[in-house]
PDB file of C-alpha atoms in Angstrom:
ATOM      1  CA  UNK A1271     -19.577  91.867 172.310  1.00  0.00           C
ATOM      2  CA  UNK A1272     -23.445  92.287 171.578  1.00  0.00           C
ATOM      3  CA  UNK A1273     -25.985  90.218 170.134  1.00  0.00           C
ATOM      4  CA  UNK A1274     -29.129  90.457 168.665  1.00  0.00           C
ATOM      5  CA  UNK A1275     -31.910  88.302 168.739  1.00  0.00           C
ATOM      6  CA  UNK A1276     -35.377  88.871 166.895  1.00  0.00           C
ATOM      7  CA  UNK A1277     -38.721  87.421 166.139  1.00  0.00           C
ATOM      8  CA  UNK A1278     -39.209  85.520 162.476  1.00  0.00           C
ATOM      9  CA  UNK A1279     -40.499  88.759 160.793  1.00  0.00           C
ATOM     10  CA  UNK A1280     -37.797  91.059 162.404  1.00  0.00           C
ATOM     11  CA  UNK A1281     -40.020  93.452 163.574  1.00  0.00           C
ATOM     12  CA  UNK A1282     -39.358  92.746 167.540  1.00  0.00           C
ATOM     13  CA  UNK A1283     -35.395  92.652 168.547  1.00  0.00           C
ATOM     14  CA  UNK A1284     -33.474  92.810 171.913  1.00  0.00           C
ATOM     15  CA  UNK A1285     -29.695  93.788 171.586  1.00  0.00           C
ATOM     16  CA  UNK A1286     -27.697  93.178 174.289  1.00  0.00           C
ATOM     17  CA  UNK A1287     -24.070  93.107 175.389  1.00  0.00           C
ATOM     18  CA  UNK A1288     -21.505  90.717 177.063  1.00  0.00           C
ATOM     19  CA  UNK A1289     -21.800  86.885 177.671  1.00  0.00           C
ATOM     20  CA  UNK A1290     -25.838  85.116 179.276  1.00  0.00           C
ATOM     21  CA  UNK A1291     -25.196  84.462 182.674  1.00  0.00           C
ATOM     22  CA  UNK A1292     -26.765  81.202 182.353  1.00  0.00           C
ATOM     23  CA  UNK A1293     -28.000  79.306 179.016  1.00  0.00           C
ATOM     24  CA  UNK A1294     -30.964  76.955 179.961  1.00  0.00           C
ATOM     25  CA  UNK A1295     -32.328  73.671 178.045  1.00  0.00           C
ATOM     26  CA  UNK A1296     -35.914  73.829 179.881  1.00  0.00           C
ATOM     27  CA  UNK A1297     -38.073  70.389 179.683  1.00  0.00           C
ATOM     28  CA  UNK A1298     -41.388  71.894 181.504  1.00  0.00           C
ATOM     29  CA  UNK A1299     -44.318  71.630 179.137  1.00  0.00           C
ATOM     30  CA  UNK A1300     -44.746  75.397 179.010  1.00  0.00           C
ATOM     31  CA  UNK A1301     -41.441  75.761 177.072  1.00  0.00           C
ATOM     32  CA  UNK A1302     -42.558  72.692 174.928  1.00  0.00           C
ATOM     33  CA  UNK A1303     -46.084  75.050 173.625  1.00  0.00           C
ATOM     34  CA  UNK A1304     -44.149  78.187 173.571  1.00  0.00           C
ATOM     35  CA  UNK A1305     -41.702  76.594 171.520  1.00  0.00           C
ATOM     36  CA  UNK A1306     -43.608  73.863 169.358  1.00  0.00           C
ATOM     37  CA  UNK A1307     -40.745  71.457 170.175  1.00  0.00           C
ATOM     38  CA  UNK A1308     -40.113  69.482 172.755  1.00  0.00           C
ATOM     39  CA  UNK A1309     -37.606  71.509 175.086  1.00  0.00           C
ATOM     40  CA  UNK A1310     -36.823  75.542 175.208  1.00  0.00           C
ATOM     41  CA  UNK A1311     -33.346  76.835 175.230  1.00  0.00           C
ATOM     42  CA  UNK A1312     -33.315  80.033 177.133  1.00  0.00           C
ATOM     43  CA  UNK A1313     -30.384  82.566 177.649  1.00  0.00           C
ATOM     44  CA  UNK A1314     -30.457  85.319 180.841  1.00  0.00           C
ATOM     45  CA  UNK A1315     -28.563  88.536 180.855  1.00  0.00           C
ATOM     46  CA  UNK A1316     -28.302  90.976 184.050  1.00  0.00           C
ATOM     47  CA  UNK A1317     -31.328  93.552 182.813  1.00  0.00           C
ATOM     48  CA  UNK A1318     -28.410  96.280 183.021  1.00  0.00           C
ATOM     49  CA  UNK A1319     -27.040  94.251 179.725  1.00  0.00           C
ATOM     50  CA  UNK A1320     -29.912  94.589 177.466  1.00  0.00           C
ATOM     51  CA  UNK A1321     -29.263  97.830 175.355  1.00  0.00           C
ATOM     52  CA  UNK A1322     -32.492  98.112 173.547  1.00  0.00           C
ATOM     53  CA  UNK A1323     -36.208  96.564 172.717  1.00  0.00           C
ATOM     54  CA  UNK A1324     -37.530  97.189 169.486  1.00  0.00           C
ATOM     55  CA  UNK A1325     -40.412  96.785 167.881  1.00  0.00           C
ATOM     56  CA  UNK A1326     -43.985  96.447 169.112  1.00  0.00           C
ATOM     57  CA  UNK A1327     -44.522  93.134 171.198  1.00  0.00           C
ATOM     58  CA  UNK A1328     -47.719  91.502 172.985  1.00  0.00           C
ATOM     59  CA  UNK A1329     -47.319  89.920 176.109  1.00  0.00           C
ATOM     60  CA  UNK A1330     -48.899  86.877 177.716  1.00  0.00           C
ATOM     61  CA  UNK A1331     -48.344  86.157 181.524  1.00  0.00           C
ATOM     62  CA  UNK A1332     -48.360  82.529 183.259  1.00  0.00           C
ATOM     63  CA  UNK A1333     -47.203  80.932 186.518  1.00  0.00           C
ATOM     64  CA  UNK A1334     -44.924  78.298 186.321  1.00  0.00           C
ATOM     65  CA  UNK A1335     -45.237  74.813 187.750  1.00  0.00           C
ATOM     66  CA  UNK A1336     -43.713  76.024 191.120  1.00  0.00           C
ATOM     67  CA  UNK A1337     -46.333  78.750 191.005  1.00  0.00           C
ATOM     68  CA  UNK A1338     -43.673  82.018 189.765  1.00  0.00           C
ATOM     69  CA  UNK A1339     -44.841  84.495 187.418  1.00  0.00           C
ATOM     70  CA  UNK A1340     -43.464  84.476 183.824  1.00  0.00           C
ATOM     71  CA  UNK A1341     -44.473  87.968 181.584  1.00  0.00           C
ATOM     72  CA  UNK A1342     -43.442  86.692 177.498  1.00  0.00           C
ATOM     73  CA  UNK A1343     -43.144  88.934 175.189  1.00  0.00           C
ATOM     74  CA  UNK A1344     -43.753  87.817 171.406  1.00  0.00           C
ATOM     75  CA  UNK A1345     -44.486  89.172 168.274  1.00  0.00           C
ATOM     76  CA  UNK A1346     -47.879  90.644 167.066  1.00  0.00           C
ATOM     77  CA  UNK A1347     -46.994  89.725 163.274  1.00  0.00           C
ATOM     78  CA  UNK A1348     -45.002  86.329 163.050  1.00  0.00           C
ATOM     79  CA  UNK A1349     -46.358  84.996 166.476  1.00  0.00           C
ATOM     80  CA  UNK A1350     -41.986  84.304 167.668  1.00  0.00           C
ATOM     81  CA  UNK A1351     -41.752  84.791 171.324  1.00  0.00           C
ATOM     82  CA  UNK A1352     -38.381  86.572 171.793  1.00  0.00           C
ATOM     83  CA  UNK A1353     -37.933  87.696 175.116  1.00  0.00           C
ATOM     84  CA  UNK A1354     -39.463  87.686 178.734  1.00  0.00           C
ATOM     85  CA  UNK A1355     -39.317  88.522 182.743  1.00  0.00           C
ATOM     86  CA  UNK A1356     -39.249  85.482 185.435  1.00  0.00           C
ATOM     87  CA  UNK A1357     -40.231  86.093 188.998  1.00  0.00           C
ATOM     88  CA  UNK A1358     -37.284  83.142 189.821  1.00  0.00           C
ATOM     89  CA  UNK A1359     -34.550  84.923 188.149  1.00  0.00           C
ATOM     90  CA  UNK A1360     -35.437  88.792 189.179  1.00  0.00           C
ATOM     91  CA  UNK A1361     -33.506  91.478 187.471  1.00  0.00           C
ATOM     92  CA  UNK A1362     -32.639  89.120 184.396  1.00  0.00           C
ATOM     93  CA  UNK A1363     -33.820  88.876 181.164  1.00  0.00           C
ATOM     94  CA  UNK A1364     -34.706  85.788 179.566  1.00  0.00           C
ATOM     95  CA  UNK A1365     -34.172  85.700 175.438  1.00  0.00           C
ATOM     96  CA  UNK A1366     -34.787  82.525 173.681  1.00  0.00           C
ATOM     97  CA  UNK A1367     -31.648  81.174 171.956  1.00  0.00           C
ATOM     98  CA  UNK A1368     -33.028  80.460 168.513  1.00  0.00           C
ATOM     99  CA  UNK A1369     -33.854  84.012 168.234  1.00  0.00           C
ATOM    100  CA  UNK A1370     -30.117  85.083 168.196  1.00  0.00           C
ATOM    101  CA  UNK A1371     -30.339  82.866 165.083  1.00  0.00           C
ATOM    102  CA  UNK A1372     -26.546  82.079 165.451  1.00  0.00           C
ATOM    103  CA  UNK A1373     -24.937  78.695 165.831  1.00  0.00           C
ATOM    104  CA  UNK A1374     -22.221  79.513 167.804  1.00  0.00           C
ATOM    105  CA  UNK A1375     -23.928  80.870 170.792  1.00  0.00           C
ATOM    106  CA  UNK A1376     -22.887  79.079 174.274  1.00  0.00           C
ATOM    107  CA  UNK A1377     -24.040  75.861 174.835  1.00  0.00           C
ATOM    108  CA  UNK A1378     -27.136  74.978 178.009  1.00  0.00           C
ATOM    109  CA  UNK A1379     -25.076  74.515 181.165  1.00  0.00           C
ATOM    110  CA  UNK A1380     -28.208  73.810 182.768  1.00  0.00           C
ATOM    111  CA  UNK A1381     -31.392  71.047 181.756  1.00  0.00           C
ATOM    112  CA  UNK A1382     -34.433  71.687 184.092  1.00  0.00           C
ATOM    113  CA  UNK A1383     -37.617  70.220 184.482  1.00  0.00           C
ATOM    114  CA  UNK A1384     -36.486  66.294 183.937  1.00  0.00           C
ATOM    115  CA  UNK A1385     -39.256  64.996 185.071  1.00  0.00           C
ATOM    116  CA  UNK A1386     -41.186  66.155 181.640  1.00  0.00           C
ATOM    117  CA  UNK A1387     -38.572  65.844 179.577  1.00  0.00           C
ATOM    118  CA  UNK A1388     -39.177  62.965 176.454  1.00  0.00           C
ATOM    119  CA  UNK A1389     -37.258  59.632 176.623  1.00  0.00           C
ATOM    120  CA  UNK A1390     -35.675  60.401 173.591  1.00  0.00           C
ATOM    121  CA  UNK A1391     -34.039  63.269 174.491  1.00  0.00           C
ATOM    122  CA  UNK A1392     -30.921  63.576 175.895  1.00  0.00           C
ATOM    123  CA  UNK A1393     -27.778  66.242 176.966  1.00  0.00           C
ATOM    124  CA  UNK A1394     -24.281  65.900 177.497  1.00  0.00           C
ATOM    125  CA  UNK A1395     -23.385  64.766 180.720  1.00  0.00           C
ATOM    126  CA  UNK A1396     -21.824  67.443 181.968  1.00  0.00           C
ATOM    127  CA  UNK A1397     -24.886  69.689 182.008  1.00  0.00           C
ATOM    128  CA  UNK A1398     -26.362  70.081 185.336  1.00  0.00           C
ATOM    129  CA  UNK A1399     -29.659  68.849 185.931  1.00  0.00           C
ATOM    130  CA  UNK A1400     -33.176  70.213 187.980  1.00  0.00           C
ATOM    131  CA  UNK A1401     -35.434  67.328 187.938  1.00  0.00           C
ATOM    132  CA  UNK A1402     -38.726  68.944 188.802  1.00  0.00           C
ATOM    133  CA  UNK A1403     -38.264  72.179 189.973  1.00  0.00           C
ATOM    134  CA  UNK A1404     -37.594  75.707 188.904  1.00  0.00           C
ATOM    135  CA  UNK A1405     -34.101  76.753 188.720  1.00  0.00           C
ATOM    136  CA  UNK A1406     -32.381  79.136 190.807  1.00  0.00           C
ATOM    137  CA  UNK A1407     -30.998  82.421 189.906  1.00  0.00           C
ATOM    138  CA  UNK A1408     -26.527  81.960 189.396  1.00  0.00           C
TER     139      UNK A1408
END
């Protein structure tokens, strides 16, 4: 199987094949500015998975709140950050879930980062959960 995910204009895409080794609902007030909402959902794939990048992206760097570097890559055009490299989860790529634009992608096995995460929100209970810290690599 492979899936696609791109920015709002189209112009950046990653295609990659097989099942995310992990699928992410991050709470960490990072993912709520990248995302404009109030949680990220992230996918990972083994880099060996991703089949191609297209598309010309800008990239902005940050250190998490445990201190690990995080490179995003985004759109010039439409602003959509698609994909990106953590230091935490080496060799994997990270690919935000909303980009894949497709409703029956796998469901966050993981919430992280609790401890910022707005009273309103809630998960099923059988999602594992990281209170404050980062996540470790499956």
């Amino acid at each position: 199987m492979q899936r696609k995910a791109s920015c709002s204009c189209g112009q950046l895409s990653i295609l990659v094949k097989g099942e995310p080794n992990v699928v992410v609902a991050c709470n960490c007030l990072e993912c709520q500015k990248r995302t404009g909402s109030v949680f990220g959902v992230s996918s990972y794939f083994d880099d060996d998975q991703v089949l191609e990048k297209t598309g010309a992206s800008s990239t902005f760097e940050r250190y998490s709140e445990a201190g690990r570097r995080l490179k995003s890559h985004f759109c010039s055009s439409c602003g959509s950050t698609v994909y990106w490299k953590a230091e935490v989860l080496e060799n994997q790529t990270g690919i935000a879930v909303g980009c894949f634009a497709d409703p029956e992608f796998p469901e966050p096995k993981l919430v992280a980062w609790n401890a910022s995460r707005h009273g309103w929100v809630g998960f099923p209970g059988h999602c594992m959960s990281s209170v404050t810290q980062d996540f470790e690599a499956p």
